[in-house]
PDB file of C-alpha atoms in Angstrom:
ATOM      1  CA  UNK A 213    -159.739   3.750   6.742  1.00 65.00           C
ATOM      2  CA  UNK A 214    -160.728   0.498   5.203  1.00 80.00           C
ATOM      3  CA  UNK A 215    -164.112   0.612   3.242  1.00 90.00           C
ATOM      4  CA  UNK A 216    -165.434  -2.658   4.601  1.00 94.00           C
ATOM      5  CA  UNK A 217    -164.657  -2.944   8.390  1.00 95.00           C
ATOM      6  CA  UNK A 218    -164.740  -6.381  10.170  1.00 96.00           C
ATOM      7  CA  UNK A 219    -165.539  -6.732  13.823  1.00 96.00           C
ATOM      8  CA  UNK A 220    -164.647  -8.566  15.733  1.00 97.00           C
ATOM      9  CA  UNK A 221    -161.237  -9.506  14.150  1.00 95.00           C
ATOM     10  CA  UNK A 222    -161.183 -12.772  16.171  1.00 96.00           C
ATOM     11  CA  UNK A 223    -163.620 -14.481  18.179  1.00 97.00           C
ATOM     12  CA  UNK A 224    -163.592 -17.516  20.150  1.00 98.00           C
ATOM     13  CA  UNK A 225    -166.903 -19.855  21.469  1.00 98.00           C
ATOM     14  CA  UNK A 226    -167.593 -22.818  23.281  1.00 98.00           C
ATOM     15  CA  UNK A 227    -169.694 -25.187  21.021  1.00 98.00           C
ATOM     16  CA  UNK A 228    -173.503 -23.943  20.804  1.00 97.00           C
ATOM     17  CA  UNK A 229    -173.120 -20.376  21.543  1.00 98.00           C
ATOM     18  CA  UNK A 230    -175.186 -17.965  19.250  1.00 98.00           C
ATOM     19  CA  UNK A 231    -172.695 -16.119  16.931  1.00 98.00           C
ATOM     20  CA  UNK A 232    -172.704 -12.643  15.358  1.00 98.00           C
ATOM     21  CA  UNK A 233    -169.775 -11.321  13.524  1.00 98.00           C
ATOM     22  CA  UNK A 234    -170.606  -7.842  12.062  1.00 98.00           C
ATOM     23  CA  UNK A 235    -169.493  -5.919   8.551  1.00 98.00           C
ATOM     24  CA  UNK A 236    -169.517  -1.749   8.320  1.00 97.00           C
ATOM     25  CA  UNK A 237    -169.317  -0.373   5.158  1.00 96.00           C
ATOM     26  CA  UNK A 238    -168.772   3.220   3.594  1.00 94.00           C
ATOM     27  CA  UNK A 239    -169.699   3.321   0.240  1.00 90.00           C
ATOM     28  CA  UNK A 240    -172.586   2.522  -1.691  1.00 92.00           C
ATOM     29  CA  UNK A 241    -172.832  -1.238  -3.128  1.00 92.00           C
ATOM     30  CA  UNK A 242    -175.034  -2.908  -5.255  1.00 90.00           C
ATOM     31  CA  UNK A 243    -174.401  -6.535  -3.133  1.00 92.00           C
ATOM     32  CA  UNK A 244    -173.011  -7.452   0.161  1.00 95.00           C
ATOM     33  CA  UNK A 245    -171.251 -11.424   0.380  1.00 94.00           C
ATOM     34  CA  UNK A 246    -170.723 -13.281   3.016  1.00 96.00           C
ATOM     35  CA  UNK A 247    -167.965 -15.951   2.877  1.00 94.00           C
ATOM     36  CA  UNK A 248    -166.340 -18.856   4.554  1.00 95.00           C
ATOM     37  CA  UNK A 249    -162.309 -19.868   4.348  1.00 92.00           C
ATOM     38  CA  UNK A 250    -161.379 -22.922   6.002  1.00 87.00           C
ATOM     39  CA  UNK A 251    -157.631 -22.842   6.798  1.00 83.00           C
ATOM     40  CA  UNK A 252    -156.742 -24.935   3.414  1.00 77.00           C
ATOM     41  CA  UNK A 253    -157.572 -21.313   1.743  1.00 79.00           C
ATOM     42  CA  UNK A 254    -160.265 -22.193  -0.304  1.00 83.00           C
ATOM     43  CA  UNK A 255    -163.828 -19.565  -0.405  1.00 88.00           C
ATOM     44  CA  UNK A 256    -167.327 -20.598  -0.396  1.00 89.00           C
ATOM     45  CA  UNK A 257    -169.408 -18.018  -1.361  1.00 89.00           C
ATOM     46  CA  UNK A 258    -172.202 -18.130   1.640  1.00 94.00           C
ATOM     47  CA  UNK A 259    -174.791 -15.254   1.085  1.00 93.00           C
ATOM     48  CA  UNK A 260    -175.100 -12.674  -1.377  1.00 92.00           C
ATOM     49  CA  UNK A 261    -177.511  -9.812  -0.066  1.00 92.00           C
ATOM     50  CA  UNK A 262    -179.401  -6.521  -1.159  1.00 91.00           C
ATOM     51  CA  UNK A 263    -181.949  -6.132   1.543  1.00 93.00           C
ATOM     52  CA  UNK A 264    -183.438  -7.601   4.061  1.00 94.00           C
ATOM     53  CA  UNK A 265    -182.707 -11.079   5.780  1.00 97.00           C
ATOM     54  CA  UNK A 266    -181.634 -14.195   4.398  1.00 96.00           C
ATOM     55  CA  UNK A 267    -180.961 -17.950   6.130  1.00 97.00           C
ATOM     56  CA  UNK A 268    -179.557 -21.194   5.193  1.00 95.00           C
ATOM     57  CA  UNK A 269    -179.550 -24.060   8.243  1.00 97.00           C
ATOM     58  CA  UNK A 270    -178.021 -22.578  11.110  1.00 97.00           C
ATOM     59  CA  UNK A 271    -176.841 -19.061   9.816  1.00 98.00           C
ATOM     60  CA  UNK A 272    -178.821 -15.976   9.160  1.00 98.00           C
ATOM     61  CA  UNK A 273    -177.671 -13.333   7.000  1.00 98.00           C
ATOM     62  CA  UNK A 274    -178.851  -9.599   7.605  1.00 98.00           C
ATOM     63  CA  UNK A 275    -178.326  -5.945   6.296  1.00 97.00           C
ATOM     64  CA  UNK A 276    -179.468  -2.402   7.080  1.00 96.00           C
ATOM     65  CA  UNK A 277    -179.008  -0.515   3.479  1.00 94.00           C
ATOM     66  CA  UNK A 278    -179.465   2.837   5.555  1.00 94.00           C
ATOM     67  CA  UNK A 279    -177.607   1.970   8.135  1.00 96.00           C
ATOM     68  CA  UNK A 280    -174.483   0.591   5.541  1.00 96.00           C
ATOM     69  CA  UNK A 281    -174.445  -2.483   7.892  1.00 97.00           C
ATOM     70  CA  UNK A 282    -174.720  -6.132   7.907  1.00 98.00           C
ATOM     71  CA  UNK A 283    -174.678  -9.029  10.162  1.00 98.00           C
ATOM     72  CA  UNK A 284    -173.497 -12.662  10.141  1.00 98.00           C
ATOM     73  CA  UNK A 285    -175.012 -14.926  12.641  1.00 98.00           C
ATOM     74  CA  UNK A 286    -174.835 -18.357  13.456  1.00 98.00           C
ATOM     75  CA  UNK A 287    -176.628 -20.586  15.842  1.00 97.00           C
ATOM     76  CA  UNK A 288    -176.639 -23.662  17.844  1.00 97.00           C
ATOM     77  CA  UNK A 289    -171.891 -23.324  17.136  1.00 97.00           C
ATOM     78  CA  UNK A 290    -170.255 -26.439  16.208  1.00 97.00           C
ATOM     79  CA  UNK A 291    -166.593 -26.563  15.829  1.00 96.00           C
ATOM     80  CA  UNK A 292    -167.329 -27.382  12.524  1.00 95.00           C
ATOM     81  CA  UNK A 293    -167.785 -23.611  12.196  1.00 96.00           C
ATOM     82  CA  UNK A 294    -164.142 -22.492  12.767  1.00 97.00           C
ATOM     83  CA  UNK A 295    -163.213 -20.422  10.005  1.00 96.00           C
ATOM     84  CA  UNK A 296    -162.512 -17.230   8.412  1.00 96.00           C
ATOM     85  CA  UNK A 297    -165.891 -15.710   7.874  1.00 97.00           C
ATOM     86  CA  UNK A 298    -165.153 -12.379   5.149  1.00 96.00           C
ATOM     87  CA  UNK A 299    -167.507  -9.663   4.273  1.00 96.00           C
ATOM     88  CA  UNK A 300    -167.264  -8.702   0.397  1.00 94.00           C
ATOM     89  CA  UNK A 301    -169.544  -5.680  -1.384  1.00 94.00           C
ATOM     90  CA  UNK A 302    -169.922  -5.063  -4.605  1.00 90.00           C
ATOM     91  CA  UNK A 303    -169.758  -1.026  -5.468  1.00 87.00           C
ATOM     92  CA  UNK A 304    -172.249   0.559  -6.893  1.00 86.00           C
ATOM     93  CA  UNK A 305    -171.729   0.768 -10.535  1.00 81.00           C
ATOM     94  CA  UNK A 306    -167.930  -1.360 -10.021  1.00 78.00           C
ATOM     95  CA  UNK A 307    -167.755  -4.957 -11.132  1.00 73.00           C
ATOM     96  CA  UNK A 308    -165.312  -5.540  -8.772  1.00 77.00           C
ATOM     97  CA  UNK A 309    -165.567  -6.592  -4.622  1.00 87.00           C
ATOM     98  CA  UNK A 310    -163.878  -5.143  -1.500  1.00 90.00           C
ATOM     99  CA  UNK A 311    -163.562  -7.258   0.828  1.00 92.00           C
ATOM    100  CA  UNK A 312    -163.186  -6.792   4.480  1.00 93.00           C
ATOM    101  CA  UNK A 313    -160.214  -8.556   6.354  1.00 91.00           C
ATOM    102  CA  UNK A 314    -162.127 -11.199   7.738  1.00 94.00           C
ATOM    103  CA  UNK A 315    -163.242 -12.492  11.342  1.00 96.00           C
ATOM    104  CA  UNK A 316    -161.194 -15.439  12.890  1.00 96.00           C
ATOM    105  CA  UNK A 317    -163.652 -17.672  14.474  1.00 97.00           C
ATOM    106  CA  UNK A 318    -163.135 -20.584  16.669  1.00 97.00           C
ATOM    107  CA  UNK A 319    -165.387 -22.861  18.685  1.00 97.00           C
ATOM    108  CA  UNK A 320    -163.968 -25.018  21.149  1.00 97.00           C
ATOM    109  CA  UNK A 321    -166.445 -28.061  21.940  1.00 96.00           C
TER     110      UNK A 321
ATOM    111  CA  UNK B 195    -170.116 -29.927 -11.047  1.00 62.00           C
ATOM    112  CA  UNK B 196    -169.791 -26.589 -12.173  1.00 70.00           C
ATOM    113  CA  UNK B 197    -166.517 -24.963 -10.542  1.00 90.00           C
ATOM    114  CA  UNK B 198    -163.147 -23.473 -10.697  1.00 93.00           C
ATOM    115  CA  UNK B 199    -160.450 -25.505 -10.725  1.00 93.00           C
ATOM    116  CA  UNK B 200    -156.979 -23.928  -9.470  1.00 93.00           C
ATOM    117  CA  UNK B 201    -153.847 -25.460 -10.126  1.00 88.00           C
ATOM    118  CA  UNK B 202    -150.886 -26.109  -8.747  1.00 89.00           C
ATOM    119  CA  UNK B 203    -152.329 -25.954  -5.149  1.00 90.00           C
ATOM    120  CA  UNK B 204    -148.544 -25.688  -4.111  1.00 92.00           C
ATOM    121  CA  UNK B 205    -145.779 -23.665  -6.058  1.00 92.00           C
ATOM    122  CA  UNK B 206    -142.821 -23.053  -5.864  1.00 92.00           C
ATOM    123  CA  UNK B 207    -140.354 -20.550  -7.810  1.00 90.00           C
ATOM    124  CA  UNK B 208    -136.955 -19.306  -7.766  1.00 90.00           C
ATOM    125  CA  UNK B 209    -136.070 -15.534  -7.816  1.00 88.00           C
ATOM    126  CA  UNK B 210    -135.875 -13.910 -11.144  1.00 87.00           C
ATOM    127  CA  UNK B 211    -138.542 -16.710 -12.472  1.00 91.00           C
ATOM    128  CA  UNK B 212    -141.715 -16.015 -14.292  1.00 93.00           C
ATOM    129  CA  UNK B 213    -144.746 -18.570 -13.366  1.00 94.00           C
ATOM    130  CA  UNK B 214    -148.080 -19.082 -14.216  1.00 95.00           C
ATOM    131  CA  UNK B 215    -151.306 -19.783 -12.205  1.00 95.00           C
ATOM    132  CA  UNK B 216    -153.633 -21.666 -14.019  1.00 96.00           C
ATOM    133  CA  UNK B 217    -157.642 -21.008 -13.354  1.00 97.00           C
ATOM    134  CA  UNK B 218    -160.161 -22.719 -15.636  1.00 97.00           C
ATOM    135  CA  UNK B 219    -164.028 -22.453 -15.333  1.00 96.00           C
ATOM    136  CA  UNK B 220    -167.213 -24.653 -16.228  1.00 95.00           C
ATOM    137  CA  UNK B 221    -169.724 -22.267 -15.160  1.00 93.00           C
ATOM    138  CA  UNK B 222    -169.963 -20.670 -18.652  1.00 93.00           C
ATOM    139  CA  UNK B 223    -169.040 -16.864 -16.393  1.00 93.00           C
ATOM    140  CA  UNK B 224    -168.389 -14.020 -18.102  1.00 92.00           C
ATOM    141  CA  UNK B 225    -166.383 -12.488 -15.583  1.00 93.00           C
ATOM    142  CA  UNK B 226    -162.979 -13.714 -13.901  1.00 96.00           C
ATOM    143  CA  UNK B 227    -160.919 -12.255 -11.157  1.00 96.00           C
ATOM    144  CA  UNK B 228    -157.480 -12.893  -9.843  1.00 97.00           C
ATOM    145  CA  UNK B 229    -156.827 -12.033  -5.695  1.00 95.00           C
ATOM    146  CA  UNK B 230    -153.869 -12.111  -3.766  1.00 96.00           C
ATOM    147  CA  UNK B 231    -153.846 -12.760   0.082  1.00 93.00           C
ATOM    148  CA  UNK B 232    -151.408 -11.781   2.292  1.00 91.00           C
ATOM    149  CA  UNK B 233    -151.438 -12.716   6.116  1.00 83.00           C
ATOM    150  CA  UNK B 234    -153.588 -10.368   8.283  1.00 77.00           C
ATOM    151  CA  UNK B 235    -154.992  -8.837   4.946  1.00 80.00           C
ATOM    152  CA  UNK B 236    -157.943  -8.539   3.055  1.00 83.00           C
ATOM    153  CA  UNK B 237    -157.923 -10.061  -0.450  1.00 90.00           C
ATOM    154  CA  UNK B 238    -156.926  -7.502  -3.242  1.00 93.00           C
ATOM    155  CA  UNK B 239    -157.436  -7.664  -6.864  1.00 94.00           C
ATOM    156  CA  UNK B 240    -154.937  -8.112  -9.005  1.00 96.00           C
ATOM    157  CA  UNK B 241    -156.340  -7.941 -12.333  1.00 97.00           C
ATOM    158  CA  UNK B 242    -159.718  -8.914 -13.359  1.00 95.00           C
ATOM    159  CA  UNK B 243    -161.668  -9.935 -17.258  1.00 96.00           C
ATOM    160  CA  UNK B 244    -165.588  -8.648 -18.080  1.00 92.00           C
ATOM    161  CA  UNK B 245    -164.994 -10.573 -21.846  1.00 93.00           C
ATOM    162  CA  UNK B 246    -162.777 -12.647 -23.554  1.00 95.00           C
ATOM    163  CA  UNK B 247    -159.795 -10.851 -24.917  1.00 95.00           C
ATOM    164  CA  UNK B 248    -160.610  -8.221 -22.346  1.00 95.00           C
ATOM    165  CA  UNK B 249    -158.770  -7.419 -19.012  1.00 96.00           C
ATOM    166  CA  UNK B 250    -158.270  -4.404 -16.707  1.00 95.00           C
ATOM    167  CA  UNK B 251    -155.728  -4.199 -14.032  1.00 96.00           C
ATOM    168  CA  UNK B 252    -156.991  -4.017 -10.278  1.00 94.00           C
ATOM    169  CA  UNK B 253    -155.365  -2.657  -7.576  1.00 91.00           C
ATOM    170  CA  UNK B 254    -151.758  -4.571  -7.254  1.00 95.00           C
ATOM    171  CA  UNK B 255    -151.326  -4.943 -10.822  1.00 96.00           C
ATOM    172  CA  UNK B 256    -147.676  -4.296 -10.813  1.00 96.00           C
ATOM    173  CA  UNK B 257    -145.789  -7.362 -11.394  1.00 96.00           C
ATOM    174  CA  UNK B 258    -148.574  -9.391 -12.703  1.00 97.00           C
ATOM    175  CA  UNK B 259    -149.692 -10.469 -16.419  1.00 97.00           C
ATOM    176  CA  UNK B 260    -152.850 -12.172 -17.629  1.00 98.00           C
ATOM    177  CA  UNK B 261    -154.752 -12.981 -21.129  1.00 97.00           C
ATOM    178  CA  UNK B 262    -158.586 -14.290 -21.408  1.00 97.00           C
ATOM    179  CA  UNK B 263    -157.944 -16.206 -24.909  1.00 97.00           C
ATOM    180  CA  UNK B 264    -160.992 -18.623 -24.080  1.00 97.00           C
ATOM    181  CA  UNK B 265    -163.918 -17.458 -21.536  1.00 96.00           C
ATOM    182  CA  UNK B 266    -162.979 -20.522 -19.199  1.00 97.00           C
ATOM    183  CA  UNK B 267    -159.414 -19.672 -18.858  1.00 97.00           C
ATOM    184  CA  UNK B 268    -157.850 -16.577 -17.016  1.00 98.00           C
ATOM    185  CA  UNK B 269    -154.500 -17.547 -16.374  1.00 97.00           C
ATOM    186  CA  UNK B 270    -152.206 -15.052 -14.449  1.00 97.00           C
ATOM    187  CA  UNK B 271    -148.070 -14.801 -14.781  1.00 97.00           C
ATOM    188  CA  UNK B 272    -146.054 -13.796 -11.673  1.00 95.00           C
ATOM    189  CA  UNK B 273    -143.674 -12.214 -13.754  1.00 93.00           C
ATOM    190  CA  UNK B 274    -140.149 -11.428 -11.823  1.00 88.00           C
ATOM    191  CA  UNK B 275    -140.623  -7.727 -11.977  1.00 88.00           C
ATOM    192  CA  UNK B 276    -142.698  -8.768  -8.769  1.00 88.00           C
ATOM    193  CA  UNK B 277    -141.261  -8.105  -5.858  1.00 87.00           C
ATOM    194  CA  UNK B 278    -142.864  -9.689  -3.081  1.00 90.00           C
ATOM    195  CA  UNK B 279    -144.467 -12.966  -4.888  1.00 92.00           C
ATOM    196  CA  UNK B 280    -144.900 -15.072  -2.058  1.00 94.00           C
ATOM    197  CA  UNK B 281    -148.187 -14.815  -1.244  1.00 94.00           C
ATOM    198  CA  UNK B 282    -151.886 -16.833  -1.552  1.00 94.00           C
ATOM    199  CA  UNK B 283    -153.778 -16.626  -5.030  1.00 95.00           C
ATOM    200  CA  UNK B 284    -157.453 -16.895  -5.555  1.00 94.00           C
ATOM    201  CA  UNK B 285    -158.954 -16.912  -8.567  1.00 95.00           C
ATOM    202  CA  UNK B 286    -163.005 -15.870  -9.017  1.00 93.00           C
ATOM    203  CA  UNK B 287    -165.712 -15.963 -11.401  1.00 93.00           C
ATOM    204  CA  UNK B 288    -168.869 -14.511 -11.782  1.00 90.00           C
ATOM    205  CA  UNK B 289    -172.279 -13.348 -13.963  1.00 84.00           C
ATOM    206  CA  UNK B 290    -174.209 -10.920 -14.018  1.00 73.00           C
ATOM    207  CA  UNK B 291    -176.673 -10.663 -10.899  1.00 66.00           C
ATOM    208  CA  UNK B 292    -174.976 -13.624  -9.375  1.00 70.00           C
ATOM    209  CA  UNK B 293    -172.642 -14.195  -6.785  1.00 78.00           C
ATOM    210  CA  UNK B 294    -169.800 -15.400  -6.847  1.00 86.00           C
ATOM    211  CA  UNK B 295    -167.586 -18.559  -7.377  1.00 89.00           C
ATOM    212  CA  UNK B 296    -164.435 -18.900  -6.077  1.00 89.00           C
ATOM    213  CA  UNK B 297    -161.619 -21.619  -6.488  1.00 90.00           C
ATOM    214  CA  UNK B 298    -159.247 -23.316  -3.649  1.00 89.00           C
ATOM    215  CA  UNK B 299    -156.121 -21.388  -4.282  1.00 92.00           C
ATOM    216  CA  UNK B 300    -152.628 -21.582  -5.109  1.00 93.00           C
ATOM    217  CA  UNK B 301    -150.102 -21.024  -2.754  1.00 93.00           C
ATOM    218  CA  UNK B 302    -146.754 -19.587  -4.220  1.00 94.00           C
ATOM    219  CA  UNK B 303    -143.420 -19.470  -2.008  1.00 94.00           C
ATOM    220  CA  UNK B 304    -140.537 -17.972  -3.658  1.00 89.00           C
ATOM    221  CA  UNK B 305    -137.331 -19.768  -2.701  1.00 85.00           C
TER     222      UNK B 305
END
């Protein structure tokens, strides 16, 4: 079983649908990162959390440290949106990041 | 800016070649990474560098070479004791308490 689980794997919205792609973890981290891949291949590094609740425009980041959960949501979809969208954490104590296999996300206008 | 900067964005190499990914950084980061991608897969690390003149290997090391001479270079080798090169390569960097920075790629196709 994969340490950082992804659901769903793909999802598919029309244009201004609300948006929640969601990230499971098993081990303890000191981070959690969302990304973004857009299908040239490049990452851009979207939230890094510890606790709590972050935003920035139209997406919202959460996590649950108890529950080893986070969320990634986005509102008001644009197509603009359609990307990978990947779920990273950073161990506890590890410099490294695992990183889930990412959510395919498409939104038709 | 302050960024990564991958290159080639395209490569291509014969069997039995060695080749080199280049990945230079302007964010003054202590810390590099190098990830492959495979279709369908989460990124894995390859090998990754806390310090200059430091490295450790990650978790698909086999294959794969790197030095950190200068703290804005990490360049990694696909040397041809890899066996399954063709893949997507992502180089990162980050500091301490920050996230992270990643560059656009480089995809290699062995021909």
């Amino acid at each position: 079983k994969n340490e950082v689980e992804q659901s769903p794997q793909n999802l598919t919205a029309q244009e201004g649908e609300f948006i929640t792609i969601n990230c499971s973890y098993s081990v303890g981290i000191s981070a959690l990162h969302w990304l973004q891949q857009h299908p040239g291949g490049g990452i851009v590094s979207l939230f890094m959390l510890s606790s709590g609740k972050k935003k920035h425009g139209r997406l919202i980041a959460t996590i649950n440290i108890q529950e080893k959960h986070s969320s990634l949501h986005i509102t008001a979809s644009h197509p603009r949106d359609s990307a990978v969208y990947i779920c990273a954490v950073r161990i506890q104590g590890a410099q490294k990041l695992v990183f889930g296999q990412g959510t395919r996300l498409t939104i038709n206008p | 800016d302050g960024g990564i900067t991958q290159s080639p964005k395209y490569l291509f190499r014969k069997e039995g070649q060695n080749v080199t990914l280049s990945c230079e950084q302007n964010l003054n980061h202590d810390a590099m990474y190098w990830y492959r991608q495979d279709p369908g897969q989460g990124l894995r690390l390859i090998y990754y560098s806390q310090i200059v003149n430091d490295f450790q290997k990650g978790d698909i090391a086999e294959g794969y070479s790197v030095s950190r001479e200068k703290k804005e270079s990490f360049p990694l080798t696909v040397t041809s004791a890899q066996k399954n090169p063709t893949a997507f390569y992502l180089c990162a960097s980050s500091a301490a308490n920050y996230g992270y920075t990643f560059g656009s790629g480089t995809r290699l196709t062995v021909v």
